Structures are given as C-alpha cells and as structure tokens.
Coordinates of C-alpha atoms in Angstrom, one line a residue:
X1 CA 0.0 0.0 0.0
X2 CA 1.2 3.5 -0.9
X3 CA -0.4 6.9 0.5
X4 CA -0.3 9.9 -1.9
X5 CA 0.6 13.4 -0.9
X6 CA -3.3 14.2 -0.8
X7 CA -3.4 12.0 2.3
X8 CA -5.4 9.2 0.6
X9 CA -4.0 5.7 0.5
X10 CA -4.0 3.9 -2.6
X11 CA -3.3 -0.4 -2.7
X12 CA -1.6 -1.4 -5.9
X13 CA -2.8 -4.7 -7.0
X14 CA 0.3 -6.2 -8.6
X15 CA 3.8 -5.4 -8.3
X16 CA 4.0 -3.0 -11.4
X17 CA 6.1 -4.5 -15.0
X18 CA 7.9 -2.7 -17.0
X19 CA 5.2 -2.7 -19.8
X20 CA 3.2 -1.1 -16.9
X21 CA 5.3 1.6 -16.6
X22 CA 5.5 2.4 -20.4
X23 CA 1.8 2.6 -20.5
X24 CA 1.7 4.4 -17.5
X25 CA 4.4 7.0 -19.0
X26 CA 2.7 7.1 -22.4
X27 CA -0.8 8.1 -20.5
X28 CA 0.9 10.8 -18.6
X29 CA 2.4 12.1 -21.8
X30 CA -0.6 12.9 -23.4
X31 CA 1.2 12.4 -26.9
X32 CA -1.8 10.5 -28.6
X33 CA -3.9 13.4 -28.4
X34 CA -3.7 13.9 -31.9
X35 CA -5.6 17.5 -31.7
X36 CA -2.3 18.8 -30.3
X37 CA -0.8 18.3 -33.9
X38 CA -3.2 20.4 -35.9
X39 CA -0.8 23.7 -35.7
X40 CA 2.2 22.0 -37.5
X41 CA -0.1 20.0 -39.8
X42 CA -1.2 23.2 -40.8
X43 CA 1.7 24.8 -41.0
X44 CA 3.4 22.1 -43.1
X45 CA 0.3 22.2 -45.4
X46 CA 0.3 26.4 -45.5
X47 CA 3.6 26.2 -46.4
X48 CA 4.1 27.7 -50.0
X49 CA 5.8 25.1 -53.2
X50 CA 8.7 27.4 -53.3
X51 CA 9.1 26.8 -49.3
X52 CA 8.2 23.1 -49.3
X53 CA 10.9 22.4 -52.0
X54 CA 13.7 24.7 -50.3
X55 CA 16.2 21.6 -49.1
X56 CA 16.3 21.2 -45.6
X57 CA 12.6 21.5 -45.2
X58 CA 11.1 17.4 -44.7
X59 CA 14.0 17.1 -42.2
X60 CA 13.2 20.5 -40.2
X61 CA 9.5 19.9 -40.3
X62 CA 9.7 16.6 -38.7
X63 CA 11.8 17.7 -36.3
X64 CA 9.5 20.4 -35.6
X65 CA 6.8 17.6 -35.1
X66 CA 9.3 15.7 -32.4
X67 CA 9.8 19.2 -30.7
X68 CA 6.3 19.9 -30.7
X69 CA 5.8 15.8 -29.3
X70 CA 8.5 16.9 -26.3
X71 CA 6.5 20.1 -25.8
X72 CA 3.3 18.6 -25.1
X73 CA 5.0 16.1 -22.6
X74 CA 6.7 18.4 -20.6
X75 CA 3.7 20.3 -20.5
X76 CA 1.0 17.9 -20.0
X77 CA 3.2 15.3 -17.5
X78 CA 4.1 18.5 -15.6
X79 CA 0.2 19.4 -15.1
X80 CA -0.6 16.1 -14.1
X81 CA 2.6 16.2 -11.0
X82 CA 1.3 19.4 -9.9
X83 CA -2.6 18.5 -9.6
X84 CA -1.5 14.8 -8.0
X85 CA 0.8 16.9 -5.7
X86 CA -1.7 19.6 -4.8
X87 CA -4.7 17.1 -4.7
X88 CA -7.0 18.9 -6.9
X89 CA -6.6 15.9 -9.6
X90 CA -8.0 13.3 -6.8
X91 CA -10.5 16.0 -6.0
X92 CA -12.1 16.4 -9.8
X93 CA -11.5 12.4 -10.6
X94 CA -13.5 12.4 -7.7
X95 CA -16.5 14.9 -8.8
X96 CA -18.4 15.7 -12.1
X97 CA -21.5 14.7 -13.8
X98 CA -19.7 11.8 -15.3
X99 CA -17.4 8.8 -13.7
X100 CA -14.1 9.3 -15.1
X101 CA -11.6 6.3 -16.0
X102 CA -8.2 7.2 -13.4
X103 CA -6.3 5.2 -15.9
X104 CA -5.8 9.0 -17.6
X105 CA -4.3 10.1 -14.0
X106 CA -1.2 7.2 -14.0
X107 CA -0.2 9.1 -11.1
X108 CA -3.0 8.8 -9.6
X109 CA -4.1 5.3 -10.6
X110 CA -0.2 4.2 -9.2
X111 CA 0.8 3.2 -12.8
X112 CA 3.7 5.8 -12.2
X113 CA 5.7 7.5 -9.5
X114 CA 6.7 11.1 -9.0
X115 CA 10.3 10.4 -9.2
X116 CA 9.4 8.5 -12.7
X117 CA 7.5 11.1 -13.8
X118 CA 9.8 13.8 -12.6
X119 CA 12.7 11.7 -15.0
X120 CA 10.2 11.6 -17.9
X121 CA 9.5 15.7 -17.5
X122 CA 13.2 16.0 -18.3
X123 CA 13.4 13.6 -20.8
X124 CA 10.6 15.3 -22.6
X125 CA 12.3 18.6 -22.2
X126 CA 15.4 17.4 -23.0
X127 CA 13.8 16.2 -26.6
X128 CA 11.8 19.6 -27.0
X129 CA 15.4 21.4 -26.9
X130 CA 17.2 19.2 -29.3
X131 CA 14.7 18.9 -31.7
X132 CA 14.0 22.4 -31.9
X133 CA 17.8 22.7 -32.3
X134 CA 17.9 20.3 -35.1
X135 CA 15.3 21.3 -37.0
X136 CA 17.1 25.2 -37.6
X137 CA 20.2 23.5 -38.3
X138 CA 18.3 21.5 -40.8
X139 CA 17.4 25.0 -42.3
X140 CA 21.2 26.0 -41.8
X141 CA 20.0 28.7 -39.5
X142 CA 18.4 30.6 -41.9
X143 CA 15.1 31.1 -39.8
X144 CA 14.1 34.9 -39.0
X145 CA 14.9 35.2 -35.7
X146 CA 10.6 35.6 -34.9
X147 CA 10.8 31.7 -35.6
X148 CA 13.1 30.9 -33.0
X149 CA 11.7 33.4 -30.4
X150 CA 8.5 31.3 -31.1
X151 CA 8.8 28.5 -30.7
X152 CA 11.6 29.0 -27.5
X153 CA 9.1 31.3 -25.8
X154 CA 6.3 28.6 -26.8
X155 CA 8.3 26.0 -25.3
X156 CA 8.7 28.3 -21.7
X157 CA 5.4 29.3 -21.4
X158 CA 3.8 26.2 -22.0
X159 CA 5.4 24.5 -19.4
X160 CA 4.7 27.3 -16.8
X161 CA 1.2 26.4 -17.0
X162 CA 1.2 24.6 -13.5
X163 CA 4.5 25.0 -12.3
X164 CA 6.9 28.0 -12.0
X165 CA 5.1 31.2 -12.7
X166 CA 2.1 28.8 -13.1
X167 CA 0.0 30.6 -15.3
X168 CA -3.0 29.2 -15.0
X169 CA -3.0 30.3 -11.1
X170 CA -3.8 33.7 -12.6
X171 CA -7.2 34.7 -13.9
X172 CA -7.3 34.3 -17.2
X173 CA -3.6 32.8 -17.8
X174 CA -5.1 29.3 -18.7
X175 CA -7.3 30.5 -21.0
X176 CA -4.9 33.3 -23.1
X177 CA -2.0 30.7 -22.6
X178 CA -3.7 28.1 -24.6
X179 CA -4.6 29.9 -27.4
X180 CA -1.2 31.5 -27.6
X181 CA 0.9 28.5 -27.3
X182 CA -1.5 26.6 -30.3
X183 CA -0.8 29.7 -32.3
X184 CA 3.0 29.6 -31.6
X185 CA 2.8 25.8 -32.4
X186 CA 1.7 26.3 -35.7
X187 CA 3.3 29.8 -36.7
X188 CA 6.8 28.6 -35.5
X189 CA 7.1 26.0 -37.9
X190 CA 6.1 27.9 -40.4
X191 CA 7.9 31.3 -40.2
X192 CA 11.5 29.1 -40.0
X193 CA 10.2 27.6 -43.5
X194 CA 8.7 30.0 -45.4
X195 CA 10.8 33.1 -44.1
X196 CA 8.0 35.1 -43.7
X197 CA 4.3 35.8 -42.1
X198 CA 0.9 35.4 -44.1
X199 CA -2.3 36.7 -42.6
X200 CA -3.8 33.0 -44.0
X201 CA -0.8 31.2 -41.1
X202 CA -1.8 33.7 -38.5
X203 CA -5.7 33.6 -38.7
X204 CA -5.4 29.8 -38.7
X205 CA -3.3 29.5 -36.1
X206 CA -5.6 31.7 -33.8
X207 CA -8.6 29.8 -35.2
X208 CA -6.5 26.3 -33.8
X209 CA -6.3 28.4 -30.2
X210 CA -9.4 29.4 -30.0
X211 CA -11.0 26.3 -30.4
X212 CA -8.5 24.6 -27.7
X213 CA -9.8 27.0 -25.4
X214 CA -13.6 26.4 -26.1
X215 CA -12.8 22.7 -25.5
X216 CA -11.2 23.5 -22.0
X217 CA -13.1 25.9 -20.8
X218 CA -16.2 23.6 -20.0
X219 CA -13.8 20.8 -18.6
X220 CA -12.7 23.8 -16.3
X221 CA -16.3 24.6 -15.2
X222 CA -16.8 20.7 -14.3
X223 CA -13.1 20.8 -12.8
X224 CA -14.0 24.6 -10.8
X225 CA -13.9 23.0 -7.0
X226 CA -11.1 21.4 -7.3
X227 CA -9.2 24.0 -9.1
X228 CA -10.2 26.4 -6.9
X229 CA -9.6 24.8 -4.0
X230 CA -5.8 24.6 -4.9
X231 CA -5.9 28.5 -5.8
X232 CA -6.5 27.6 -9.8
X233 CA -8.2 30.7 -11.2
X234 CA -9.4 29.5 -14.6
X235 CA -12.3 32.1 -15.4
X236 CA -14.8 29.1 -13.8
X237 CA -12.8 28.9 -10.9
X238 CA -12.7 32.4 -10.2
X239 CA -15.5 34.1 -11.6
X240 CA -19.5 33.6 -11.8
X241 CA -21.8 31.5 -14.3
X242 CA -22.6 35.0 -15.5
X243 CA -18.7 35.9 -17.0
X244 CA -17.9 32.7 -17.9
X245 CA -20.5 32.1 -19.9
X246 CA -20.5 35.4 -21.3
X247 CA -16.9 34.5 -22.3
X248 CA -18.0 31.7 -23.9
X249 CA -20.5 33.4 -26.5
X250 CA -17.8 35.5 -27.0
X251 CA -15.2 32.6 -28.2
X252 CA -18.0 31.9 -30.6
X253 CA -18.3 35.1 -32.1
X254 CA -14.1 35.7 -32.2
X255 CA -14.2 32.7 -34.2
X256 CA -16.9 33.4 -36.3
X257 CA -14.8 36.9 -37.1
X258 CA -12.0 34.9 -37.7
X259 CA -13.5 32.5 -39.9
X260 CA -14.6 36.1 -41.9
X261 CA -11.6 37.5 -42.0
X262 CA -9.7 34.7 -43.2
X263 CA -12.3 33.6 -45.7
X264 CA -13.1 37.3 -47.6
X265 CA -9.8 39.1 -46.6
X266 CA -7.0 36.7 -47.1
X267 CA -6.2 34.9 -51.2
X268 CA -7.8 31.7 -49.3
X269 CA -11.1 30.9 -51.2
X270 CA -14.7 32.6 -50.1
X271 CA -15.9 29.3 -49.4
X272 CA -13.6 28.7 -46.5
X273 CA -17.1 29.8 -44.6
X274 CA -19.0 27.0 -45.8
X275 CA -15.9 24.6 -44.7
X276 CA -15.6 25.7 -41.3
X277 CA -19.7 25.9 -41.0
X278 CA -19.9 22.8 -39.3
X279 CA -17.0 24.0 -36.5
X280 CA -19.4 26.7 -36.0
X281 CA -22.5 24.7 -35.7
X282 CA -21.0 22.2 -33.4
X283 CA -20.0 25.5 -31.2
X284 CA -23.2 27.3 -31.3
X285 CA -24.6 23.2 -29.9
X286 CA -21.8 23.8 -27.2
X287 CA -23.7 26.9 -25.6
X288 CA -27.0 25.4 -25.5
X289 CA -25.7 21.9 -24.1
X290 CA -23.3 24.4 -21.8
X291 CA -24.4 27.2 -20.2
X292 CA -28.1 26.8 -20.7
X293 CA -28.2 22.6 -20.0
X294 CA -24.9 22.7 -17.8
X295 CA -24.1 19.6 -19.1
X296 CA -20.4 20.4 -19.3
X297 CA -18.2 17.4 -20.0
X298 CA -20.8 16.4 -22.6
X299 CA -20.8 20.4 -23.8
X300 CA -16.6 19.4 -24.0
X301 CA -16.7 16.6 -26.5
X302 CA -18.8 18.6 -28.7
X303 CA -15.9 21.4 -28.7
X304 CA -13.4 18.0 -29.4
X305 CA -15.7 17.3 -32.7
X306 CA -15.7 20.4 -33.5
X307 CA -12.4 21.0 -33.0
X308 CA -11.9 17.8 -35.5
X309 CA -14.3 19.6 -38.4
X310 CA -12.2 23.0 -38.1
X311 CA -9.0 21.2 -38.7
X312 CA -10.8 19.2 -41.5
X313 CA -12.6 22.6 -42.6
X314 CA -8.8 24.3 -43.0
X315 CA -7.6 21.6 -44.8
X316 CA -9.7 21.8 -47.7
X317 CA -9.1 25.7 -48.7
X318 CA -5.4 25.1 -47.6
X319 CA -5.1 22.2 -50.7
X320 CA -7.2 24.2 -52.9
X321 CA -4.7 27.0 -52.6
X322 CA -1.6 24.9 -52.9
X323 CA -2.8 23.3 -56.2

C-alpha cells in the first residue's frame, strides 16, 4: 500500500512491470492526443511550393513535429505532477457529472511515481530542446529570428502552466495561454520555413487556439472546485456562471470573425465559410448543451468534434490554394 501526498492511500494490486510503466508513462504524456498536432499540420500544409521544396525542409519539419511531441509532454506530465501533488486531480476524478476512467491520472491510478515522472518531465524537455535545435540546423540557420523566439518562448510558457510562474493560477492565464501557445505551435514551424508571415498562417493559427480553449473551458467549469480549492483561477474557478458564460459566447463570435476575415480578406477561397460551417455549428450546440443545459463534460466533446471539423474545414481551402 502507498499513501499519496493528498493523504489518501492507494493499494496497488500487482507489483507494477515494465510494460506497466511504459503505459503508464505514455498516458501521462498525453502524446496520442492527436488534436495537439493540428498547428504543424497546418503549418506544413500552409507552407508555400517554393518553401516546401527549399532543401532542408522534410528534415526541419519533422523535427518540428518531435519538438512539438516533447513540448506537449513536458507540459502535459508537468500538469498532471502538480494537480496529484496539490490534490486537486484526486478532487475532480473524484466529482463531475460523469465517472471518469483514473487510468488517464497514471499518477493517480499508481501506474507511475513522482520520481518517474519527474525523469520523464526531463526527458521530454530534453527532446523539446534538441529537436527544436535540429530542425534550424536543418534549415542551416536561416530562420528569421521571430521563428526561433517562437517556438523558445512557446516552449517556456507552455510548461509554466502549473509549475513555476504557473500561469494558470492567474485569472485568465489558462485560457490566453492556450490559445497562444497553439498559435505559436503552428506559426513557429512555419515562419522558420517559409521566411515570412501570411495573414492565411496567423488567422489559422488563432482559429487552432481558440477552439483549444472552447474545448477546456467547460472541462474547467466541471473541474472549478477542485481548481479552486488549490488557488487555480481558470475564469470558472474564479468568476460567476454569469462571466464565464458570457466568455464563452464571446469565443464563438471571435471565431466566427476569424473564420470572416480569413475567408473574404486573405487569397484563401470565399468558401472557406462553408468549410468551417460545421465547427461553428458544433459550437453554437456547445452553448445550448453548456451554459443553458450545464451539461459540461458532454458540452466538452462537442468542442473536441468540433475541434476535428475546423481542422478538417482548414484543410480543404489550404489544398485548394496549394494546387
């Protein structure tokens, strides 16, 4: 039997393998989330014919793709130390409208220790560095130097999300954080390739943000006690139902303006609007299953489909475009 630092004890009922350990670590990394990949698809797909045939660019990109693998790690294990550390992931595994499977908390569920986890953080880090490294040599350090700001101040910020200036402790830091970091997931790749902005890169990769944070910010309304219990202030945690669902309308109608501006002001195709109809659709459902239902987690996966159709919806003006 092992007691956590929440106080709780926990009985593990077989001595843990080494192929429960991998599984363990792979949970915690939260690499399979393949949403987390939509910025450098995008980027790689934005990229111009000139660009994608410069040599160097295959190699850099996939690099970028192993960076952006070690980012999410870092960040993601990180999250998960904190909350087992402070408690507040036993508290919301605990609570909600829905039973949730522990096996997604490996920390929780025993699959992994802190000092394992603390090893993989590193590891994960460790990759995010190199790979970031290898991908400008790859370009023989020809990026603008907005490219490598990017994606090192990415990198930084993302993992101060729970831990050192931990962000998200800060009203609103979870929610502008997100978007950010998306946007710098996708634009980073790009600006080392291509060399230079396009307002189709940035709209898309504010689009990509926005629509993280519309999927989060109903898991933090079911999550709210526990986060603020542990002095989390996501706008649920730390406001009323009255500004964060007013926030939430609003996400809808920055990305409807987005959707706009990047379908009648950019050389992207008019119909981009009926492509990325569904996204909107699927978000407009969110507020009604949401803040007038509070059916949150259930509010969530409809952000997660929609999510899916937004990527799917930039992908087909983004080909058109290229051929």
């Amino acid at each position: 039997m092992t007691t956590s630092l929440t106080g709780e004890s926990r009985t593990t009922a077989r001595p843990r393998g080494g192929g429960d350990v991998a599984r363990g670590l792979f949970r915690l990394s939260k690499i399979f989330v393949y949403q987390n990949y939509f910025g450098w698809g995008m980027a790689w797909l934005t990229l111009s014919p000139q660009a994608r045939d410069r040599p160097g660019t295959t190699a850099a990109m996939l690099l970028f793709l192993l960076g952006s693998m070690g980012i999410v790690t870092c960040t993601c294990a990180t999250d998960d130390l904190v909350g087992f550390r402070n408690g507040s992931d036993a508290r919301n595994y605990k609570s909600g409208e829905t039973k949730r499977d522990i096996r997604g908390k490996p920390l929780l569920s025993g699959a992994v220790t802190e000092r394992e986890a603390v090893r993989f953080i590193v590891c994960a880090a460790s990759v995010a560095v190199l790979a970031g490294i290898g991908a400008f040599w790859a370009l023989d350090w020809r990026a603008p130097a907005a490219a490598y700001l990017l994606y090192g101040v990415g990198f930084f910020f993302s993992v101060q999300y729970s831990a050192g200036l931990r962000l998200s402790y800060h009203r609103g830091g979870a929610e502008t954080l997100l978007c950010l970091a998306t946007t710098a997931g996708l634009l980073a790749p790009y600006l080392a390739v291509e060399r230079h902005w396009s307002s189709p890169a940035v709209l898309a990769g504010l689009l990509l943000g926005l629509w993280l944070v519309m999927v989060s910010s109903y898991s933090n309304v079911n999550d709210a006690d526990g986060d603020r219990s542990v002095g989390r202030r996501t706008l649920a945690a730390s406001t009323g139902p009255r500004v964060y669902k007013t926030a939430m309308v609003l996400l809808v109608l920055a990305s409807a303006t987005l959707i706009c501006l990047l379908g009648l002001a950019t050389p992207w195709p008019w119909w981009t609007l009926l492509t990325l109809l569904p996204a909107t659709v699927l978000h407009t459902a969110q507020l009604r299953e949401g803040p007038l239902r509070g059916r949150w987690l259930s509010a969530r996966k409809l952000g997660l489909y929609a999510y899916d159709l937004g990527f799917l919806g930039l992908l087909a003006p983004a080909l058109y475009v290229l051929s």
